[in-house]
XYZ file of C-alpha atoms in Angstrom:
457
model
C 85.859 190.668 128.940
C 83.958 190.229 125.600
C 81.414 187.948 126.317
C 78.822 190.492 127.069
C 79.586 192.366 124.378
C 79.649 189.533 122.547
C 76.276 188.481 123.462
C 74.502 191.451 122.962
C 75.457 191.795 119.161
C 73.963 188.097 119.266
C 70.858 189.118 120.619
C 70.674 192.082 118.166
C 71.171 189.350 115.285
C 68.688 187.607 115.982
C 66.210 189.944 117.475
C 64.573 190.473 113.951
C 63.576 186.779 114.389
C 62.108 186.784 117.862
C 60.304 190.257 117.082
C 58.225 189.238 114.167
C 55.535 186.231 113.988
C 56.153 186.376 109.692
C 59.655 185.373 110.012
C 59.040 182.898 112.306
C 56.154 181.467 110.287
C 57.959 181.701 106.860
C 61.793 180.345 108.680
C 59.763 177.325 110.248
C 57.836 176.864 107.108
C 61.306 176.551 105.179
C 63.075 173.844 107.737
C 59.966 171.904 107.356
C 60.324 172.009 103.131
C 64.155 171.868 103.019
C 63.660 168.719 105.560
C 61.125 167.053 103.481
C 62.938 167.724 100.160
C 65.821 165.943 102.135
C 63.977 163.089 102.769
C 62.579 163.000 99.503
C 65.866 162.711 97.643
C 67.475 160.960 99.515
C 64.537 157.915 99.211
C 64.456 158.411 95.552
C 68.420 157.245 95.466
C 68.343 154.841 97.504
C 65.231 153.361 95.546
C 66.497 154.583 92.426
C 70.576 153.332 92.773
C 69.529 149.471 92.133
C 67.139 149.743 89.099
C 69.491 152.831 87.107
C 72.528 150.332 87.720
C 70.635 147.228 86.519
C 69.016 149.300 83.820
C 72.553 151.011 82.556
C 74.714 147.284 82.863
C 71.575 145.231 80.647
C 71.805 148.305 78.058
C 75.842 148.154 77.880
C 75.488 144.143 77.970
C 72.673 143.831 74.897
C 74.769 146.180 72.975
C 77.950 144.957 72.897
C 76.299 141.111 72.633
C 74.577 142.162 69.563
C 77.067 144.446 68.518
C 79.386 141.254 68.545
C 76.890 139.011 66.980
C 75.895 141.362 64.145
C 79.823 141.537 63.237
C 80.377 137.919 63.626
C 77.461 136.551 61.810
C 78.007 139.678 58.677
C 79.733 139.067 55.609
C 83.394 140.572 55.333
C 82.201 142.640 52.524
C 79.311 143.911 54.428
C 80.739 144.635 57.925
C 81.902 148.121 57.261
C 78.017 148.988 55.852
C 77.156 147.156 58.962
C 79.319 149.838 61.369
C 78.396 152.629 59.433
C 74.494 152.231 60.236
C 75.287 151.030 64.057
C 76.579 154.668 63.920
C 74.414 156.777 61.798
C 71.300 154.906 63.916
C 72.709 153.909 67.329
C 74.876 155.980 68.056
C 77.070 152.826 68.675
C 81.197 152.912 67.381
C 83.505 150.004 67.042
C 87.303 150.671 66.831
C 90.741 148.433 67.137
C 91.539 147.701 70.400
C 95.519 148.590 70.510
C 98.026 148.216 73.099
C 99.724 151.344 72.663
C 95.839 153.318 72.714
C 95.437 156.383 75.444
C 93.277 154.849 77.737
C 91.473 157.171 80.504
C 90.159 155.768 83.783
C 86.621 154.808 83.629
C 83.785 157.503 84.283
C 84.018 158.823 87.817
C 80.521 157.841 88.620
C 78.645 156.435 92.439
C 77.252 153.723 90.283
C 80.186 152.557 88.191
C 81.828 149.911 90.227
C 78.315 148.349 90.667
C 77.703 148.573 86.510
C 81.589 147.157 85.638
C 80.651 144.292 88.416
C 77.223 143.263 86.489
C 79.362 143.859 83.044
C 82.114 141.823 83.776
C 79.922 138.535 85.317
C 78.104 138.542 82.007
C 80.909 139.417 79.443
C 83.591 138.056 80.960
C 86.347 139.594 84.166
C 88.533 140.663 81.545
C 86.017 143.680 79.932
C 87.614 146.727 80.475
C 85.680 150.212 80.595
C 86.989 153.957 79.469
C 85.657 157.486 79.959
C 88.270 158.291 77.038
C 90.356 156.300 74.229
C 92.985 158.394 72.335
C 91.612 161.789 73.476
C 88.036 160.833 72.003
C 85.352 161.015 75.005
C 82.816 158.652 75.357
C 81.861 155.549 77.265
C 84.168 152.450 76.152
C 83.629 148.673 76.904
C 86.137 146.055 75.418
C 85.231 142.450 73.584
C 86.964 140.237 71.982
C 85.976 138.274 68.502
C 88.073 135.170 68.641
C 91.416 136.356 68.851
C 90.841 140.521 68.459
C 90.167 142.627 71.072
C 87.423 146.192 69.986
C 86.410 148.934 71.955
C 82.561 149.479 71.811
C 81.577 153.207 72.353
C 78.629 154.230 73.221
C 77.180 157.900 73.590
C 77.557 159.251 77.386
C 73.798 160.779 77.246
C 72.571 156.884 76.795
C 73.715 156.129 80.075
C 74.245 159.228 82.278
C 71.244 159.534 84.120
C 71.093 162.942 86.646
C 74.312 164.403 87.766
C 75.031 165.949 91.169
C 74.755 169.216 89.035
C 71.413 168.417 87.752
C 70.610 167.584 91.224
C 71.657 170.442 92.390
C 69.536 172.548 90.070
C 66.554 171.266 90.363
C 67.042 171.101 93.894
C 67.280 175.011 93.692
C 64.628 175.498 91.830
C 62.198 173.244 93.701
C 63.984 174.865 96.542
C 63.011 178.888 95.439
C 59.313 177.973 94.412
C 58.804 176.735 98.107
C 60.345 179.572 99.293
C 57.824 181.543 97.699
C 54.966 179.570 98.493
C 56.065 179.544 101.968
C 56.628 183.433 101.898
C 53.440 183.475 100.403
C 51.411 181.340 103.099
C 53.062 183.285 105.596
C 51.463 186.645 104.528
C 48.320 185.209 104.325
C 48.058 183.592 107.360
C 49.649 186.524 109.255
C 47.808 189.297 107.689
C 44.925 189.395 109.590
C 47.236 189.865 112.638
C 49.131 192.621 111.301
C 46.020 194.471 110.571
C 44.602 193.651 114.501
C 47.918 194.748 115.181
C 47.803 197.871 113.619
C 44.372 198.870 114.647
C 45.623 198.454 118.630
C 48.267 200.481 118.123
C 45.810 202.953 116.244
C 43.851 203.011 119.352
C 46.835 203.482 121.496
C 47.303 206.475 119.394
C 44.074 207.840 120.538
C 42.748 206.828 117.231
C 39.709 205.027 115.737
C 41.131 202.548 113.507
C 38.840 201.271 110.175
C 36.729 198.087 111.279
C 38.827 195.152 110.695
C 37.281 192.949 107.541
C 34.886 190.330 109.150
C 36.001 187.566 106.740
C 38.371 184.596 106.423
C 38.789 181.400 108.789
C 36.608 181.037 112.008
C 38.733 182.350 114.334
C 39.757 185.554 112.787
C 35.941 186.542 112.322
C 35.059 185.882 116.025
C 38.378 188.179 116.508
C 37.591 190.500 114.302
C 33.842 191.066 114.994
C 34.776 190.834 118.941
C 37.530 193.389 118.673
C 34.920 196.155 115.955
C 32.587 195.514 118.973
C 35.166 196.705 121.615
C 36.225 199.403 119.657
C 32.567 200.767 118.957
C 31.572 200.224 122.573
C 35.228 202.266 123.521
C 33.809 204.888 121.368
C 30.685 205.212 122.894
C 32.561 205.267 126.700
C 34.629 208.105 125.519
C 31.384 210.068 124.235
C 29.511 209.012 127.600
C 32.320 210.255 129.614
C 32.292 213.274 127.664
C 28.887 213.755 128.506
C 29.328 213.278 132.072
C 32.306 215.469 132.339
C 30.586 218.487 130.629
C 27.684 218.025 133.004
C 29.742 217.615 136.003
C 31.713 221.325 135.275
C 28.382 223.085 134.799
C 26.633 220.887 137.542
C 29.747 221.863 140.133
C 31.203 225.122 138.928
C 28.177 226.801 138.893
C 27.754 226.225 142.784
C 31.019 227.254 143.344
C 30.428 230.555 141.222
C 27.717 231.460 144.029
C 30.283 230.248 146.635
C 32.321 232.944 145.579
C 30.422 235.468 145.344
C 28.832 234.650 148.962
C 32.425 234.669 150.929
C 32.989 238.476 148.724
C 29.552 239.002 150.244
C 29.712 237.605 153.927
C 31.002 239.624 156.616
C 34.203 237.396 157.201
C 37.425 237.832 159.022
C 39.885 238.223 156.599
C 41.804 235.057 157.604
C 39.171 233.004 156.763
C 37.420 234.392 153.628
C 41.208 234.010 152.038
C 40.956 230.221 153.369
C 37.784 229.574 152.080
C 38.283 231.241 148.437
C 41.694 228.558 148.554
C 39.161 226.455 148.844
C 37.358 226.976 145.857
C 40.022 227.350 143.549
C 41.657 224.459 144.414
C 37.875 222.641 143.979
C 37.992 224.475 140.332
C 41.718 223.629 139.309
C 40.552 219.922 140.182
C 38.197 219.933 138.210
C 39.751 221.724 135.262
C 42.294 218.841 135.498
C 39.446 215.667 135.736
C 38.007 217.605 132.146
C 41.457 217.901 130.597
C 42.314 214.297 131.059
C 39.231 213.135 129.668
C 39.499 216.169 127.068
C 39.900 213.755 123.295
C 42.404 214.871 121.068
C 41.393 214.017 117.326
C 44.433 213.410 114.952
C 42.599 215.105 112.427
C 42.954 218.629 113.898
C 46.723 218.051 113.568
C 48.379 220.977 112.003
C 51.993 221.545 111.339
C 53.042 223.635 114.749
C 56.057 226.120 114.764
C 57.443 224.159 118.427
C 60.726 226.948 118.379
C 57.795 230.054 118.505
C 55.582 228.230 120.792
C 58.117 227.350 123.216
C 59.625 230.815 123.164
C 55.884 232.703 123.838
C 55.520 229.955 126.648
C 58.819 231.198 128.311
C 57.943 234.638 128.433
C 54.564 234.217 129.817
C 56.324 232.145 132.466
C 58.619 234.020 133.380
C 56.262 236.829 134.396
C 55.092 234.686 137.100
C 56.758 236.106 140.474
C 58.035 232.811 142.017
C 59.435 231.198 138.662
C 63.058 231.814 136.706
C 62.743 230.745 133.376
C 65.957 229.843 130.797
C 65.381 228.976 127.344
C 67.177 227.415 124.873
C 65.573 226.966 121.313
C 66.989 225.667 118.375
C 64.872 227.940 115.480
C 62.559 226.772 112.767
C 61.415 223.154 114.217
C 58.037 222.178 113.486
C 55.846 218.913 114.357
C 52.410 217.669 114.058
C 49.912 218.237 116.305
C 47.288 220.692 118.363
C 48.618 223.354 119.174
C 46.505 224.058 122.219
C 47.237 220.481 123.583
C 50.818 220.926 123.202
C 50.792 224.222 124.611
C 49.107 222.849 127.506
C 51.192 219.764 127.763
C 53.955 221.989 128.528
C 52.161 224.716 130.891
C 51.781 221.921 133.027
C 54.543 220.450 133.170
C 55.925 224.033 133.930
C 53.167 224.106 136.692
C 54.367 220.618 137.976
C 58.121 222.166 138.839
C 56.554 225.437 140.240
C 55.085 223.543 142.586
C 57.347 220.807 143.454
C 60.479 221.508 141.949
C 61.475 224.613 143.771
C 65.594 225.557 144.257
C 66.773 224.211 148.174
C 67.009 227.120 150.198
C 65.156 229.779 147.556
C 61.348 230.944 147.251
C 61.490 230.703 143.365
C 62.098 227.817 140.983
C 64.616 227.828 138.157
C 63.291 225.932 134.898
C 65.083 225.491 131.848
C 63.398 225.071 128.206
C 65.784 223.628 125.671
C 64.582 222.433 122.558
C 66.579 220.154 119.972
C 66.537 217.726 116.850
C 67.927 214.471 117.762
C 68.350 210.862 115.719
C 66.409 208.462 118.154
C 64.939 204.754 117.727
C 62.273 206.477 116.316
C 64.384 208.440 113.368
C 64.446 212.289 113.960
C 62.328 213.626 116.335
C 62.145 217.203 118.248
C 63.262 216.355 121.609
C 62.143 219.038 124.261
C 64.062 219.233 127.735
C 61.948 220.488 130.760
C 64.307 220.435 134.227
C 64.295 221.965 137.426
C 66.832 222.698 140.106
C 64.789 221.078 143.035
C 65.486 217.786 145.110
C 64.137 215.364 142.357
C 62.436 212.430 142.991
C 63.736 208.607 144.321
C 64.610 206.744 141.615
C 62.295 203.805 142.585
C 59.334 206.382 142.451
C 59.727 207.876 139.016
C 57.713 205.555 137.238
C 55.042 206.293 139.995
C 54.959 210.019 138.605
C 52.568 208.807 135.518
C 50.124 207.165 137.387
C 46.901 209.121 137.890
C 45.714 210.284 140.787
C 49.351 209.824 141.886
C 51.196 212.265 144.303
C 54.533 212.255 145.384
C 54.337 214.422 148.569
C 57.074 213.237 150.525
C 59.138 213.624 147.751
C 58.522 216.796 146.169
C 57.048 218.929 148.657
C 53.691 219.186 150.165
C 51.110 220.483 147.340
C 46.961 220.702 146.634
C 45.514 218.787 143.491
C 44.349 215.656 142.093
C 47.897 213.626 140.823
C 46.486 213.926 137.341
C 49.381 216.344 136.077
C 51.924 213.921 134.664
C 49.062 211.774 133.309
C 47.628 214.758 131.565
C 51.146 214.803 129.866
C 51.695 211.345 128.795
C 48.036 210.990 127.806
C 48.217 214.030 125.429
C 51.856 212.513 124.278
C 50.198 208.867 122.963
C 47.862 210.759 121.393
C 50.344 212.799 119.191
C 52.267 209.243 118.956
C 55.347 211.077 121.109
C 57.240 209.607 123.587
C 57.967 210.844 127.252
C 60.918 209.872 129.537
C 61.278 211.061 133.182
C 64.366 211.292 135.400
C 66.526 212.952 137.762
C 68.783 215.722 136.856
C 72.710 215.592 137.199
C 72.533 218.074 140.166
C 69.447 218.072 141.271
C 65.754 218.360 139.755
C 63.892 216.413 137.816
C 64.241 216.455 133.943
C 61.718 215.522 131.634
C 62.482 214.844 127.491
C 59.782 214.946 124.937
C 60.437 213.412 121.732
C 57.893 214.577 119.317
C 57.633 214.030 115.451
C 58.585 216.490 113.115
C 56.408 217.651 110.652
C 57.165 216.945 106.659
């Protein structure tokens, strides 16, 4: 009963690795150092073992042979001269082999039983080594000198060559630096994508990013240069359409100004003069909607908006409307970034949109309720705006169909005049103002729309 639970928190562990192209650079990067540092060090001892344990068994040999010699070939007078200056200069010691000495196991070292095998073929099997005589550290090889037995001590930094602490650290170290180069590297070669990145999502936004630096490797200039190209020739689109837009209201609404005015003018039955001047301002609200959609909203004209005021004047005004029963519920004092006349239009039509479709089963009016909130979402606090009706909703498996322009849902919501571009007008004014917009069915009946918007400061 906890496996899915269980593999969801793995997914959400790991999901910081899947979701960015740095960590996976920088975590790839690292396996391929740590593995290579593994490999290195582990041929340097295998290469190293045999020459350090030849090296360290000829140093302990030539010392105690000469050590020996020196003693045996000195005058009696002159020996303890002689030890005093092995010491003072070699750092080398010669004491009394006793039987009743404190003798400690030799030095608990990888190489040591190779060493003490070299030792003992050259010196004889009865050499005996110590980490430790009589509580004195140190490293201890035994000789005799005819019928005496001697320790020989030599200094444990004479021998010791790098410990599995020393390997350790400079493991670490070696270790952190390539960590940083790799971090490093990983910015660098990543940067230019986070930037591309960032200037899609700019233009998502409804924005016009800065042109992305036409430098670096190959690739990222033909990127760069191709993507400042799309973006310029995107620009130009958008002022083209413009253009055409502006030309096509004065080019079309002027005609239907004089159509007007004709069917006032023309001795009609009254049937169809109030058909034919439907006509026209359905032919006018269409094209009202073709200019809104293509209407740009510029960041820059984003003030900060009092949302709990605006939403309250739109209320009233709607609810003067005969066939429309408006409820608000505002929570006071939230403001957000944006244009104000966008915004206010974003929600007159979605108000529109449930006049028209959304109206109660067996009434002539629609009931719409306003409620307006601050709520923690993925996105960190936002002012989240509820818009729902009390009609028959719309099939689940068509919702997403409600965003599409030119996009009706007749069969669905009721029989209605226009182009589809409603919804689209919503969500198209939403990117802009970098808000998000869910759709669904009401718990009872309707349709409920939530827009998350962020708040200002």
């Amino acid at each position: 009963m906890f496996a899915p639970f269980s593999a969801a928190r793995r997914a959400a562990r790991f999901a910081w690795y899947r979701s960015g192209l740095f960590w996976r650079t920088f975590l790839l990067m690292s396996a391929l150092t740590a593995a290579s540092m593994g490999s290195w060090i582990g041929m340097i001892s295998v290469f190293q073992r045999g020459p350090q344990v030849q090296q360290t068994a000829e140093l302990v040999v030539s010392a105690v042979t000469i050590t020996r010699a020196a003693l045996i070939h000195s005058a009696p007078a002159q020996r303890l001269e002689l030890l005093l200056e092995l010491v003072s200069n070699e750092g080398i010691r010669v004491l009394t082999l006793n039987e009743d000495d404190l003798v400690e196991p030799p030095p608990n070292n990888p190489l040591m039983p190779e060493i003490a095998a070299i030792v003992r073929e050259r010196l004889g099997k009865q050499t005996r080594f110590s980490s430790g005589v009589n509580g004195v550290p140190g490293f201890y090889i035994s000789f005799n000198i005819d019928e005496d037995e001697y320790w020989l001590m030599l200094e444990r930094e004479r021998l010791a060559g790098l410990t599995r602490v020393q390997w350790l650290g400079w493991a670490t170290l070696v270790g952190l630096l390539s960590l940083i180069g790799a971090a490093f590297i990983s910015s660098l070669v990543n940067r230019p994508l986070a930037r591309l990145t960032a200037a899609a999502r700019a233009i998502a936004k409804g924005e016009k990013p800065a042109p992305l630096p036409e430098k670096g490797s190959q690739e990222i200039i033909e990127a760069n240069r191709s993507f400042n190209q799309m973006v310029d020739d995107l620009a130009q689109v958008e002022k083209d359409r413009a253009v055409i837009l502006a030309g096509i209201s004065h080019d079309l609404r002027t005609p239907l100004a004089r159509m007007q005015l004709e069917v006032e003018m023309a001795k009609l039955p009254q049937d169809a003069r109030e058909g034919m001047q439907s006509d026209i301002n359905q032919m006018d609200a269409i094209i009202g909607q073709f200019l809104d959609y293509a209407k740009p909203t510029d960041a820059a004209t984003f003030v900060a908006v009092n949302l709990s005021e605006m939403l309250a004047e739109i209320g009233r005004e709607a609810g003067r409307i005969r066939d429309l029963r408006v409820q608000v519920d505002l929570m006071p004092g939230v403001h957000v970034m944006g244009n104000a006349t966008d915004l206010r239009r974003v929600v007159n039509n979605i108000i529109e949109n449930a006049r028209k479709y959304g109206k109660t089963p067996g009434q002539d009016f629609t009931e719409i309720a306003i409620i307006l909130r601050v709520k923690a979402t993925g996105h960190g606090r936002r002012a989240v705006i509820e818009i729902c009706d009390h009609g028959v909703g719309v099939p689940d498996d068509q919702i997403n169909q409600l965003l599409k322009p030119f996009t009706r849902l007749d069969s669905a919501r009721g029989q209605a005049n226009g182009a589809g571009l409603g919804l689209a007008i919503v969500e198209r004014v939403l990117t802009r103002h970098n808000a998000d917009l869910t759709v669904s069915n009401r718990e009872g009946g309707g349709l409920l729309l939530q827009l998350a918007l962020p708040l200002a400061g």
